[in-house]
């Protein structure tokens, strides 16, 4: 959603609330305008205790009747706003970041590819591993596709090495799998949702 459409939606939400509050207040005055002359004509001045009680019951009772559709309508508006916010949050959590890194820069050295041969895949098409670079830097979670292509890094913002910089790989212990969030994955082949 663009910034302009977000502002427009925010403005609409504020206008709906202002309209709802205005209608709530006007409905009270409408009930007042309907019942005050009728009660005064049939029961006398509303300054008397008995007539005042009738007036309060009639005006506030009618006001509540007017408010029910307003409350139901605003409940649906608020419920939809929460549902839209939840959907936006879920979409953001499902989306991963992506960089378009040339495949040649993401290929593992042949010796490391052979290390994955015969090892069961973590998920179909790939292995979840930890990487150690020649400079000693460690990456806890990386996804290797088809035993030779570095396809993703977890909890990283950038890719500043090449496959030839990788010194060693270790399979991640999946007996107690970590909790991953899609939004924290950095995909390296340029593919997006």
CSV table of C-alpha atoms in Angstrom, one decimal:
chain,number,residue,atom,x,y,z
A,1,UNK,CA,0.0,0.0,0.0
A,2,UNK,CA,1.4,3.4,-1.0
A,3,UNK,CA,2.0,6.2,1.5
A,4,UNK,CA,-0.7,8.3,-0.3
A,5,UNK,CA,-3.3,5.5,0.0
A,6,UNK,CA,-2.4,4.9,3.7
A,7,UNK,CA,-2.9,8.6,4.4
A,8,UNK,CA,-6.3,8.6,2.5
A,9,UNK,CA,-7.4,5.5,4.5
A,10,UNK,CA,-6.3,7.1,7.7
A,11,UNK,CA,-8.3,10.3,6.8
A,12,UNK,CA,-11.3,8.2,6.0
A,13,UNK,CA,-11.1,6.4,9.4
A,14,UNK,CA,-10.9,9.7,11.2
A,15,UNK,CA,-13.9,11.1,9.2
A,16,UNK,CA,-15.9,7.9,10.0
A,17,UNK,CA,-15.3,8.4,13.7
A,18,UNK,CA,-16.2,12.1,13.5
A,19,UNK,CA,-19.4,11.2,11.6
A,20,UNK,CA,-20.2,8.5,14.2
A,21,UNK,CA,-19.8,10.9,17.1
A,22,UNK,CA,-21.8,13.6,15.4
A,23,UNK,CA,-24.6,11.2,14.6
A,24,UNK,CA,-24.6,10.0,18.3
A,25,UNK,CA,-25.0,13.5,19.5
A,26,UNK,CA,-27.6,14.5,16.9
A,27,UNK,CA,-29.6,11.4,17.7
A,28,UNK,CA,-29.9,12.5,21.3
A,29,UNK,CA,-31.1,16.0,20.2
A,30,UNK,CA,-33.5,14.3,17.7
A,31,UNK,CA,-35.0,12.2,20.6
A,32,UNK,CA,-35.2,15.4,22.7
A,33,UNK,CA,-36.9,17.3,19.9
A,34,UNK,CA,-39.5,14.5,19.4
A,35,UNK,CA,-40.4,13.9,23.1
A,36,UNK,CA,-40.2,17.3,24.8
A,37,UNK,CA,-43.2,18.9,23.1
A,38,UNK,CA,-45.2,15.7,23.2
A,39,UNK,CA,-44.7,15.1,26.9
A,40,UNK,CA,-45.2,18.8,27.7
A,41,UNK,CA,-48.5,18.7,25.8
A,42,UNK,CA,-49.9,15.5,27.4
A,43,UNK,CA,-48.3,15.5,30.9
A,44,UNK,CA,-47.5,19.1,31.7
A,45,UNK,CA,-44.2,20.8,32.4
A,46,UNK,CA,-41.1,18.6,32.4
A,47,UNK,CA,-39.9,20.5,35.5
A,48,UNK,CA,-42.3,18.4,37.6
A,49,UNK,CA,-40.8,15.2,39.0
A,50,UNK,CA,-43.3,12.7,37.5
A,51,UNK,CA,-43.1,14.3,34.1
A,52,UNK,CA,-39.4,14.6,34.2
A,53,UNK,CA,-39.1,10.9,34.9
A,54,UNK,CA,-41.3,10.2,31.9
A,55,UNK,CA,-39.2,12.6,29.8
A,56,UNK,CA,-35.9,10.9,30.8
A,57,UNK,CA,-37.3,7.4,30.1
A,58,UNK,CA,-38.7,8.5,26.7
A,59,UNK,CA,-35.8,10.6,25.5
A,60,UNK,CA,-33.0,8.2,26.7
A,61,UNK,CA,-35.0,5.1,25.6
A,62,UNK,CA,-35.5,6.5,22.1
A,63,UNK,CA,-31.8,7.6,22.0
A,64,UNK,CA,-30.7,4.1,22.8
A,65,UNK,CA,-33.0,2.8,20.0
A,66,UNK,CA,-31.3,5.3,17.6
A,67,UNK,CA,-27.9,4.2,18.9
A,68,UNK,CA,-28.2,0.5,18.3
A,69,UNK,CA,-27.8,0.7,14.5
A,70,UNK,CA,-25.0,3.2,14.9
A,71,UNK,CA,-23.2,0.9,17.4
A,72,UNK,CA,-23.7,-2.2,15.2
A,73,UNK,CA,-22.4,-0.2,12.1
A,74,UNK,CA,-19.3,1.1,14.0
A,75,UNK,CA,-18.6,-2.4,15.4
A,76,UNK,CA,-18.4,-3.7,11.9
A,77,UNK,CA,-16.2,-0.8,10.8
A,78,UNK,CA,-13.8,-1.3,13.8
A,79,UNK,CA,-13.9,-5.1,13.3
A,80,UNK,CA,-12.9,-4.6,9.6
A,81,UNK,CA,-10.2,-2.2,10.6
A,82,UNK,CA,-8.7,-4.7,13.0
A,83,UNK,CA,-9.0,-7.5,10.5
A,84,UNK,CA,-7.3,-5.4,7.8
A,85,UNK,CA,-4.5,-4.6,10.3
A,86,UNK,CA,-4.1,-8.2,11.2
A,87,UNK,CA,-3.9,-9.2,7.5
A,88,UNK,CA,-1.3,-6.5,6.8
A,89,UNK,CA,0.8,-7.7,9.7
A,90,UNK,CA,0.5,-11.4,8.6
A,91,UNK,CA,1.5,-10.4,5.0
A,92,UNK,CA,4.5,-8.5,6.3
A,93,UNK,CA,5.5,-11.5,8.4
A,94,UNK,CA,5.2,-13.8,5.4
A,95,UNK,CA,7.3,-11.6,3.1
A,96,UNK,CA,11.0,-12.1,3.0
A,97,UNK,CA,13.6,-9.7,1.7
A,98,UNK,CA,15.4,-10.4,-1.5
A,99,UNK,CA,18.6,-9.5,-3.3
A,100,UNK,CA,19.5,-10.4,-6.8
A,101,UNK,CA,23.0,-11.9,-6.4
A,102,UNK,CA,24.6,-13.5,-9.4
A,103,UNK,CA,24.5,-17.3,-9.2
A,104,UNK,CA,28.3,-17.6,-9.7
A,105,UNK,CA,28.8,-15.6,-6.5
A,106,UNK,CA,26.5,-17.9,-4.5
A,107,UNK,CA,27.9,-21.3,-5.6
A,108,UNK,CA,29.6,-23.4,-2.9
A,109,UNK,CA,33.1,-24.7,-3.5
A,110,UNK,CA,33.0,-28.3,-4.8
A,111,UNK,CA,34.5,-29.7,-1.7
A,112,UNK,CA,31.6,-28.3,0.4
A,113,UNK,CA,29.0,-29.5,-2.1
A,114,UNK,CA,30.4,-33.0,-1.8
A,115,UNK,CA,30.0,-32.7,2.0
A,116,UNK,CA,26.2,-32.5,1.6
A,117,UNK,CA,26.1,-35.5,-0.8
A,118,UNK,CA,24.2,-38.3,0.7
A,119,UNK,CA,23.0,-36.2,3.7
A,120,UNK,CA,19.2,-36.1,4.0
A,121,UNK,CA,17.7,-32.8,2.9
A,122,UNK,CA,16.3,-30.5,5.6
A,123,UNK,CA,13.4,-29.7,3.4
A,124,UNK,CA,12.7,-30.8,-0.2
A,125,UNK,CA,15.4,-29.3,-2.4
A,126,UNK,CA,17.8,-28.0,0.2
A,127,UNK,CA,19.7,-28.1,3.5
A,128,UNK,CA,19.7,-25.8,6.4
A,129,UNK,CA,23.3,-25.2,7.5
A,130,UNK,CA,25.6,-22.9,9.4
A,131,UNK,CA,28.4,-21.2,7.5
A,132,UNK,CA,31.9,-20.3,8.6
A,133,UNK,CA,33.8,-18.0,6.3
A,134,UNK,CA,37.6,-17.9,5.8
A,135,UNK,CA,37.8,-14.7,7.8
A,136,UNK,CA,36.2,-16.4,10.8
A,137,UNK,CA,32.7,-14.8,10.5
A,138,UNK,CA,29.9,-17.2,11.3
A,139,UNK,CA,26.3,-17.3,10.0
A,140,UNK,CA,24.0,-19.5,12.1
A,141,UNK,CA,21.4,-20.2,9.5
A,142,UNK,CA,21.8,-20.4,5.7
A,143,UNK,CA,19.8,-22.3,3.1
A,144,UNK,CA,21.7,-24.3,0.5
A,145,UNK,CA,19.6,-25.4,-2.5
A,146,UNK,CA,20.4,-28.6,-4.4
A,147,UNK,CA,23.7,-29.0,-2.4
A,148,UNK,CA,25.6,-26.3,-4.3
A,149,UNK,CA,23.8,-22.9,-4.3
A,150,UNK,CA,23.5,-20.5,-1.4
A,151,UNK,CA,19.9,-19.4,-1.6
A,152,UNK,CA,19.2,-17.6,1.7
A,153,UNK,CA,20.6,-16.2,4.9
A,154,UNK,CA,18.6,-15.8,8.1
A,155,UNK,CA,18.6,-12.5,10.1
A,156,UNK,CA,21.0,-10.8,7.7
A,157,UNK,CA,20.5,-7.5,6.0
A,158,UNK,CA,23.2,-7.8,3.3
A,159,UNK,CA,25.3,-10.3,1.4
A,160,UNK,CA,28.9,-9.2,1.5
A,161,UNK,CA,30.8,-12.4,0.6
A,162,UNK,CA,30.9,-15.0,-2.1
A,163,UNK,CA,30.5,-18.7,-2.1
A,164,UNK,CA,34.3,-19.1,-2.5
A,165,UNK,CA,34.7,-17.3,0.9
A,166,UNK,CA,32.9,-20.1,2.7
A,167,UNK,CA,35.4,-22.3,4.6
A,168,UNK,CA,33.0,-24.8,6.2
A,169,UNK,CA,29.4,-25.7,6.6
A,170,UNK,CA,27.6,-27.6,9.3
A,171,UNK,CA,24.1,-29.0,9.2
A,172,UNK,CA,21.7,-27.4,11.7
A,173,UNK,CA,20.4,-29.8,14.3
A,174,UNK,CA,16.7,-30.2,13.5
A,175,UNK,CA,15.8,-32.3,16.5
A,176,UNK,CA,14.9,-29.0,18.2
A,177,UNK,CA,14.1,-26.7,15.2
A,178,UNK,CA,14.5,-23.0,15.7
A,179,UNK,CA,11.5,-20.7,15.2
A,180,UNK,CA,11.9,-18.8,11.9
A,181,UNK,CA,10.0,-15.7,10.7
A,182,UNK,CA,9.8,-15.3,7.0
A,183,UNK,CA,10.4,-11.6,7.2
A,184,UNK,CA,13.9,-12.3,8.7
A,185,UNK,CA,15.1,-14.4,5.7
A,186,UNK,CA,17.2,-12.7,3.0
A,187,UNK,CA,16.7,-14.5,-0.3
A,188,UNK,CA,19.7,-14.2,-2.6
A,189,UNK,CA,18.3,-15.1,-6.0
A,190,UNK,CA,16.2,-12.0,-6.5
A,191,UNK,CA,12.9,-14.0,-6.3
A,192,UNK,CA,10.1,-12.2,-4.4
A,193,UNK,CA,6.5,-13.1,-3.5
